[in-house]
Amino acid sequence: MAVDDWQRKSREMVGGCCVCLDETGWPDNQLVYCDGSGCTVAVHQACYGIISVPEGSWFCKRCESQERQVRLKCELCPSKDGALKRTDNSGWAHIVCALYIPEVKFGNNSTMEPIRIAEVPYERFQKSCYICEDKGDSMNAKGKGACISCHYPSCRRSFHVTCAQSSRLLCEEETGSERLDYFGYCEHHISQQHNRSYVQSPADLNDRSSAASSNSTASAHSETKTENRPPGDTSKLKKEKSTDCDSALIPLL
């Protein structure tokens, strides 16, 4: 269900997109809420590969599958919450994890599924998430998903994408030439980047792909990435993803 349809529902729906964390929706890239019982998933069309928003109820892929909750887990991190889609091995993975682990790809870039994880190197699954360790969650720190590394040179800290997302450690950089880079920092080094001009909040960028207007959704692992400009700007930019850095999301500064 689109954010514009709130008045037609009695239950309160709050929160931003599970993928980009932005709470803003646009006519050509609506913020859609899952109508599944007890589900809290909210996503932009472009962040979840929704080509068109149905007039009636909309269900995320997890609710649509009706698979037992106990069997649902992300192949790339310990978290079971958030916006999941099927993987090519019949499992599940978060869109945010798929977007920001470099070796992960989508079988179809428009629908952003299935999520192809076969090329993720074994070493990523052997890294330990320092955020889990700091929380005393040693069981999930290692061996429960793949980790990306702090983008700061010589820093060896690693973390799960969703752990970094919840800690606001993920960044997006516009590098010019119609290109975006994605990466994350540990807590120590993210503070050193907040004064850098390329670290911007979602309110500053408002750059998510428009699935409704172009039938092409955002994929950091496709050859190009179509960006949705702020309301009033109908131009579309194609951004190429860098292959030489770990991926991540924009921090809320």
Short mmCIF file of C-alpha atoms in Angstrom, two decimals, residues 78 124-134 136-145 147 158-160 163:
data_model
loop_
_atom_site.label_atom_id
_atom_site.label_comp_id
_atom_site.label_asym_id
_atom_site.label_seq_id
_atom_site.Cartn_x
_atom_site.Cartn_y
_atom_site.Cartn_z
CA PRO A 78 22.02 -12.45 11.15
CA ARG A 124 33.60 -12.63 3.74
CA PHE A 125 31.71 -15.27 5.70
CA GLN A 126 34.74 -15.84 7.91
CA LYS A 127 35.11 -12.22 8.96
CA SER A 128 33.84 -11.19 12.37
CA CYS A 129 31.38 -8.32 12.85
CA TYR A 130 32.82 -5.97 15.45
CA ILE A 131 29.38 -4.41 16.05
CA CYS A 132 27.98 -7.79 17.11
CA GLU A 133 31.04 -8.33 19.30
CA ASP A 134 30.62 -4.94 20.98
CA GLY A 136 28.20 -9.15 23.35
CA ASP A 137 26.57 -11.16 20.56
CA SER A 138 29.46 -13.49 19.85
CA MET A 139 27.19 -16.16 18.36
CA ASN A 140 26.23 -13.88 15.47
CA ALA A 141 29.54 -12.06 15.13
CA LYS A 142 31.18 -14.71 12.97
CA GLY A 143 29.75 -17.30 10.64
CA LYS A 144 26.29 -15.70 10.45
CA GLY A 145 26.52 -13.87 7.15
CA CYS A 147 30.91 -8.84 6.30
CA SER A 158 34.49 -5.54 9.53
CA PHE A 159 30.73 -5.59 10.00
CA HIS A 160 27.46 -6.92 8.63
CA CYS A 163 24.52 -3.93 11.62
#
